Amino acid sequence: MKAVIQRVSQASVTIIGKKVASINDGLVVLLGIVNEDVSEDISWLSNKIVNMRIFPDAEGVMNKSLLDINGDVIIVSQFTLHANTKKGNRPSYIKAAKPDVAIPLYESFIKQMELDLGKSIQTGEFGADMQVALINDGPVTIIIDTKNKD
């Protein structure tokens, strides 16, 4: 699994003109899934995201986690995170898991994040054409790949 997390002061997801998710302080998590991903990747990534100290403390130092600030989350499926751009100018998405593999893992990741965060989170819609609007606070953007956890 690969995640791009962005610290935001506000964010939303719109599908066909309808806003389906909206948060203030927290994270937007773009999540890409490959066939090799397993449940251990889900728990490791969720734990890493909710505990990562990327929010400012009273002195402005990134020393607080999503849990510490009681922040909100929007998770958006993003198969393009696994684009292969090595050859030519048209990215290949062959590494991205097909829906029959990706959807159950995506849904399990959402449930794990809710357990780890202790509250419900918001999402986009798997496979939909979504417009994601956000104000990246900092800016802080971090890429996490479960294949690099060792």
PDB file of C-alpha atoms in Angstrom:
ATOM      1  CA  MET A   1       0.000   0.000   0.000  1.00  0.00           C
ATOM      2  CA  LYS A   2       1.118   3.448  -0.757  1.00  0.00           C
ATOM      3  CA  ALA A   3      -0.351   6.522   0.897  1.00  0.00           C
ATOM      4  CA  VAL A   4       0.152  10.188   0.289  1.00  0.00           C
ATOM      5  CA  ILE A   5      -0.925  12.067   3.386  1.00  0.00           C
ATOM      6  CA  GLN A   6      -1.501  15.783   3.355  1.00  0.00           C
ATOM      7  CA  ARG A   7      -2.023  17.863   6.476  1.00  0.00           C
ATOM      8  CA  VAL A   8      -4.988  20.114   5.776  1.00  0.00           C
ATOM      9  CA  SER A   9      -6.839  22.983   7.368  1.00  0.00           C
ATOM     10  CA  GLN A  10      -9.839  22.040   5.236  1.00  0.00           C
ATOM     11  CA  ALA A  11     -10.682  19.577   2.492  1.00  0.00           C
ATOM     12  CA  SER A  12     -13.614  18.157   0.576  1.00  0.00           C
ATOM     13  CA  VAL A  13     -14.510  15.561  -2.031  1.00  0.00           C
ATOM     14  CA  THR A  14     -17.143  16.211  -4.677  1.00  0.00           C
ATOM     15  CA  ILE A  15     -18.647  13.635  -7.041  1.00  0.00           C
ATOM     16  CA  ILE A  16     -20.898  14.741  -9.907  1.00  0.00           C
ATOM     17  CA  GLY A  17     -21.483  18.112  -8.277  1.00  0.00           C
ATOM     18  CA  LYS A  18     -22.375  16.653  -4.860  1.00  0.00           C
ATOM     19  CA  LYS A  19     -20.055  17.145  -1.876  1.00  0.00           C
ATOM     20  CA  VAL A  20     -19.642  13.705  -0.294  1.00  0.00           C
ATOM     21  CA  ALA A  21     -16.957  14.514   2.284  1.00  0.00           C
ATOM     22  CA  SER A  22     -15.772  17.621   4.087  1.00  0.00           C
ATOM     23  CA  ILE A  23     -13.355  18.166   6.982  1.00  0.00           C
ATOM     24  CA  ASN A  24     -11.411  20.870   8.720  1.00  0.00           C
ATOM     25  CA  ASP A  25      -8.121  20.214  10.549  1.00  0.00           C
ATOM     26  CA  GLY A  26      -6.753  16.780   9.785  1.00  0.00           C
ATOM     27  CA  LEU A  27      -5.466  14.667   6.926  1.00  0.00           C
ATOM     28  CA  VAL A  28      -6.360  13.766   3.381  1.00  0.00           C
ATOM     29  CA  VAL A  29      -5.084  10.252   2.708  1.00  0.00           C
ATOM     30  CA  LEU A  30      -4.694   9.205  -0.922  1.00  0.00           C
ATOM     31  CA  LEU A  31      -4.455   5.394  -0.878  1.00  0.00           C
ATOM     32  CA  GLY A  32      -3.073   3.143  -3.608  1.00  0.00           C
ATOM     33  CA  ILE A  33      -3.315  -0.642  -3.395  1.00  0.00           C
ATOM     34  CA  VAL A  34      -1.377  -3.389  -5.195  1.00  0.00           C
ATOM     35  CA  ASN A  35      -2.087  -7.140  -5.417  1.00  0.00           C
ATOM     36  CA  GLU A  36       0.639  -7.969  -2.898  1.00  0.00           C
ATOM     37  CA  ASP A  37      -0.948  -5.917  -0.107  1.00  0.00           C
ATOM     38  CA  VAL A  38      -2.205  -7.848   2.924  1.00  0.00           C
ATOM     39  CA  SER A  39      -3.954  -7.191   6.233  1.00  0.00           C
ATOM     40  CA  GLU A  40      -0.633  -6.549   7.992  1.00  0.00           C
ATOM     41  CA  ASP A  41      -0.104  -3.614   5.617  1.00  0.00           C
ATOM     42  CA  ILE A  42      -3.483  -2.200   6.645  1.00  0.00           C
ATOM     43  CA  SER A  43      -2.804  -2.255  10.389  1.00  0.00           C
ATOM     44  CA  TRP A  44       0.785  -0.996  10.024  1.00  0.00           C
ATOM     45  CA  LEU A  45      -0.197   1.895   7.736  1.00  0.00           C
ATOM     46  CA  SER A  46      -3.198   2.942   9.813  1.00  0.00           C
ATOM     47  CA  ASN A  47      -1.141   2.952  13.007  1.00  0.00           C
ATOM     48  CA  LYS A  48       1.625   4.926  11.306  1.00  0.00           C
ATOM     49  CA  ILE A  49      -0.800   7.563   9.993  1.00  0.00           C
ATOM     50  CA  VAL A  50      -2.771   8.180  13.192  1.00  0.00           C
ATOM     51  CA  ASN A  51       0.400   8.391  15.306  1.00  0.00           C
ATOM     52  CA  MET A  52       2.657  10.358  12.957  1.00  0.00           C
ATOM     53  CA  ARG A  53       3.679  13.590  14.689  1.00  0.00           C
ATOM     54  CA  ILE A  54       3.129  16.154  11.943  1.00  0.00           C
ATOM     55  CA  PHE A  55       0.866  18.668  13.672  1.00  0.00           C
ATOM     56  CA  PRO A  56       2.296  21.680  15.497  1.00  0.00           C
ATOM     57  CA  ASP A  57       2.495  21.930  19.266  1.00  0.00           C
ATOM     58  CA  ALA A  58       2.259  25.222  21.201  1.00  0.00           C
ATOM     59  CA  GLU A  59       5.780  26.160  20.063  1.00  0.00           C
ATOM     60  CA  GLY A  60       4.994  25.435  16.412  1.00  0.00           C
ATOM     61  CA  VAL A  61       7.099  22.254  16.340  1.00  0.00           C
ATOM     62  CA  MET A  62       5.609  19.244  14.515  1.00  0.00           C
ATOM     63  CA  ASN A  63       5.165  17.187  17.664  1.00  0.00           C
ATOM     64  CA  LYS A  64       1.484  16.215  17.746  1.00  0.00           C
ATOM     65  CA  SER A  65      -0.347  13.359  16.069  1.00  0.00           C
ATOM     66  CA  LEU A  66      -3.772  13.136  14.500  1.00  0.00           C
ATOM     67  CA  LEU A  67      -4.899  11.491  17.754  1.00  0.00           C
ATOM     68  CA  ASP A  68      -3.460  14.344  19.829  1.00  0.00           C
ATOM     69  CA  ILE A  69      -5.391  17.015  17.926  1.00  0.00           C
ATOM     70  CA  ASN A  70      -8.545  14.900  17.472  1.00  0.00           C
ATOM     71  CA  GLY A  71      -8.199  15.564  13.754  1.00  0.00           C
ATOM     72  CA  ASP A  72     -10.441  14.388  10.961  1.00  0.00           C
ATOM     73  CA  VAL A  73      -9.606  12.265   7.932  1.00  0.00           C
ATOM     74  CA  ILE A  74     -10.752  11.847   4.356  1.00  0.00           C
ATOM     75  CA  ILE A  75      -9.547   8.703   2.591  1.00  0.00           C
ATOM     76  CA  VAL A  76      -9.557   8.679  -1.209  1.00  0.00           C
ATOM     77  CA  SER A  77      -8.726   5.641  -3.343  1.00  0.00           C
ATOM     78  CA  GLN A  78      -5.952   6.541  -5.789  1.00  0.00           C
ATOM     79  CA  PHE A  79      -4.756   3.793  -8.143  1.00  0.00           C
ATOM     80  CA  THR A  80      -2.522   6.289  -9.968  1.00  0.00           C
ATOM     81  CA  LEU A  81      -0.107   6.245  -7.009  1.00  0.00           C
ATOM     82  CA  HIS A  82       1.263   3.031  -8.488  1.00  0.00           C
ATOM     83  CA  ALA A  83       1.889   4.485 -11.936  1.00  0.00           C
ATOM     84  CA  ASN A  84       4.972   3.231 -13.738  1.00  0.00           C
ATOM     85  CA  THR A  85       6.503   6.101 -15.700  1.00  0.00           C
ATOM     86  CA  LYS A  86       9.727   4.392 -16.726  1.00  0.00           C
ATOM     87  CA  LYS A  87       8.901   3.988 -20.421  1.00  0.00           C
ATOM     88  CA  GLY A  88       7.270   6.542 -22.682  1.00  0.00           C
ATOM     89  CA  ASN A  89       4.969   9.345 -21.671  1.00  0.00           C
ATOM     90  CA  ARG A  90       1.815   7.415 -20.866  1.00  0.00           C
ATOM     91  CA  PRO A  91       1.886   5.973 -17.332  1.00  0.00           C
ATOM     92  CA  SER A  92       1.157   2.279 -16.873  1.00  0.00           C
ATOM     93  CA  TYR A  93      -1.093   1.270 -13.997  1.00  0.00           C
ATOM     94  CA  ILE A  94      -0.516  -2.474 -14.282  1.00  0.00           C
ATOM     95  CA  LYS A  95       0.770  -2.684 -10.684  1.00  0.00           C
ATOM     96  CA  ALA A  96      -2.453  -1.245  -9.236  1.00  0.00           C
ATOM     97  CA  ALA A  97      -4.789  -3.900  -7.848  1.00  0.00           C
ATOM     98  CA  LYS A  98      -8.016  -4.573  -9.735  1.00  0.00           C
ATOM     99  CA  PRO A  99     -11.277  -3.724  -7.926  1.00  0.00           C
ATOM    100  CA  ASP A 100     -11.931  -7.305  -6.778  1.00  0.00           C
ATOM    101  CA  VAL A 101      -8.714  -7.152  -4.746  1.00  0.00           C
ATOM    102  CA  ALA A 102      -8.547  -3.428  -4.016  1.00  0.00           C
ATOM    103  CA  ILE A 103     -12.085  -2.750  -2.768  1.00  0.00           C
ATOM    104  CA  PRO A 104     -12.012  -5.202   0.179  1.00  0.00           C
ATOM    105  CA  LEU A 105      -8.567  -3.897   1.218  1.00  0.00           C
ATOM    106  CA  TYR A 106      -9.723  -0.282   0.842  1.00  0.00           C
ATOM    107  CA  GLU A 107     -12.807  -0.956   2.976  1.00  0.00           C
ATOM    108  CA  SER A 108     -10.727  -2.797   5.585  1.00  0.00           C
ATOM    109  CA  PHE A 109      -8.298   0.121   5.726  1.00  0.00           C
ATOM    110  CA  ILE A 110     -11.177   2.540   6.364  1.00  0.00           C
ATOM    111  CA  LYS A 111     -12.464   0.355   9.218  1.00  0.00           C
ATOM    112  CA  GLN A 112      -8.967   0.044  10.710  1.00  0.00           C
ATOM    113  CA  MET A 113      -8.455   3.817  10.566  1.00  0.00           C
ATOM    114  CA  GLU A 114     -11.768   4.326  12.353  1.00  0.00           C
ATOM    115  CA  LEU A 115     -10.731   1.864  15.061  1.00  0.00           C
ATOM    116  CA  ASP A 116      -7.289   3.428  15.480  1.00  0.00           C
ATOM    117  CA  LEU A 117      -8.638   6.980  15.432  1.00  0.00           C
ATOM    118  CA  GLY A 118     -11.642   6.210  17.621  1.00  0.00           C
ATOM    119  CA  LYS A 119     -14.169   7.936  15.395  1.00  0.00           C
ATOM    120  CA  SER A 120     -15.724   7.728  11.969  1.00  0.00           C
ATOM    121  CA  ILE A 121     -13.873   9.092   8.995  1.00  0.00           C
ATOM    122  CA  GLN A 122     -15.004  10.352   5.624  1.00  0.00           C
ATOM    123  CA  THR A 123     -14.200   8.941   2.219  1.00  0.00           C
ATOM    124  CA  GLY A 124     -14.486   9.412  -1.453  1.00  0.00           C
ATOM    125  CA  GLU A 125     -16.074   6.675  -3.562  1.00  0.00           C
ATOM    126  CA  PHE A 126     -13.917   3.880  -4.911  1.00  0.00           C
ATOM    127  CA  GLY A 127     -13.521   4.180  -8.678  1.00  0.00           C
ATOM    128  CA  ALA A 128     -15.499   7.402  -8.995  1.00  0.00           C
ATOM    129  CA  ASP A 129     -14.385  10.527 -10.830  1.00  0.00           C
ATOM    130  CA  MET A 130     -13.776  12.752  -7.810  1.00  0.00           C
ATOM    131  CA  GLN A 131     -12.774  16.352  -7.342  1.00  0.00           C
ATOM    132  CA  VAL A 132     -10.642  16.720  -4.227  1.00  0.00           C
ATOM    133  CA  ALA A 133     -10.236  20.244  -2.895  1.00  0.00           C
ATOM    134  CA  LEU A 134      -7.897  20.998  -0.038  1.00  0.00           C
ATOM    135  CA  ILE A 135      -5.830  23.590   1.694  1.00  0.00           C
ATOM    136  CA  ASN A 136      -2.521  21.891   2.423  1.00  0.00           C
ATOM    137  CA  ASP A 137      -1.439  23.246   5.794  1.00  0.00           C
ATOM    138  CA  GLY A 138       2.286  23.889   6.022  1.00  0.00           C
ATOM    139  CA  PRO A 139       2.469  22.540   3.356  1.00  0.00           C
ATOM    140  CA  VAL A 140       2.996  19.081   4.797  1.00  0.00           C
ATOM    141  CA  THR A 141       2.848  16.137   2.391  1.00  0.00           C
ATOM    142  CA  ILE A 142       4.321  12.736   3.224  1.00  0.00           C
ATOM    143  CA  ILE A 143       4.515   9.543   1.174  1.00  0.00           C
ATOM    144  CA  ILE A 144       4.345   6.232   3.028  1.00  0.00           C
ATOM    145  CA  ASP A 145       4.859   2.872   1.321  1.00  0.00           C
ATOM    146  CA  THR A 146       4.242  -0.311   3.304  1.00  0.00           C
ATOM    147  CA  LYS A 147       6.836  -2.061   1.139  1.00  0.00           C
ATOM    148  CA  ASN A 148       9.475   0.152   2.851  1.00  0.00           C
ATOM    149  CA  LYS A 149       8.469  -0.525   6.464  1.00  0.00           C
ATOM    150  CA  ASP A 150      11.454  -2.650   7.398  1.00  0.00           C
TER     151      ASP A 150
END
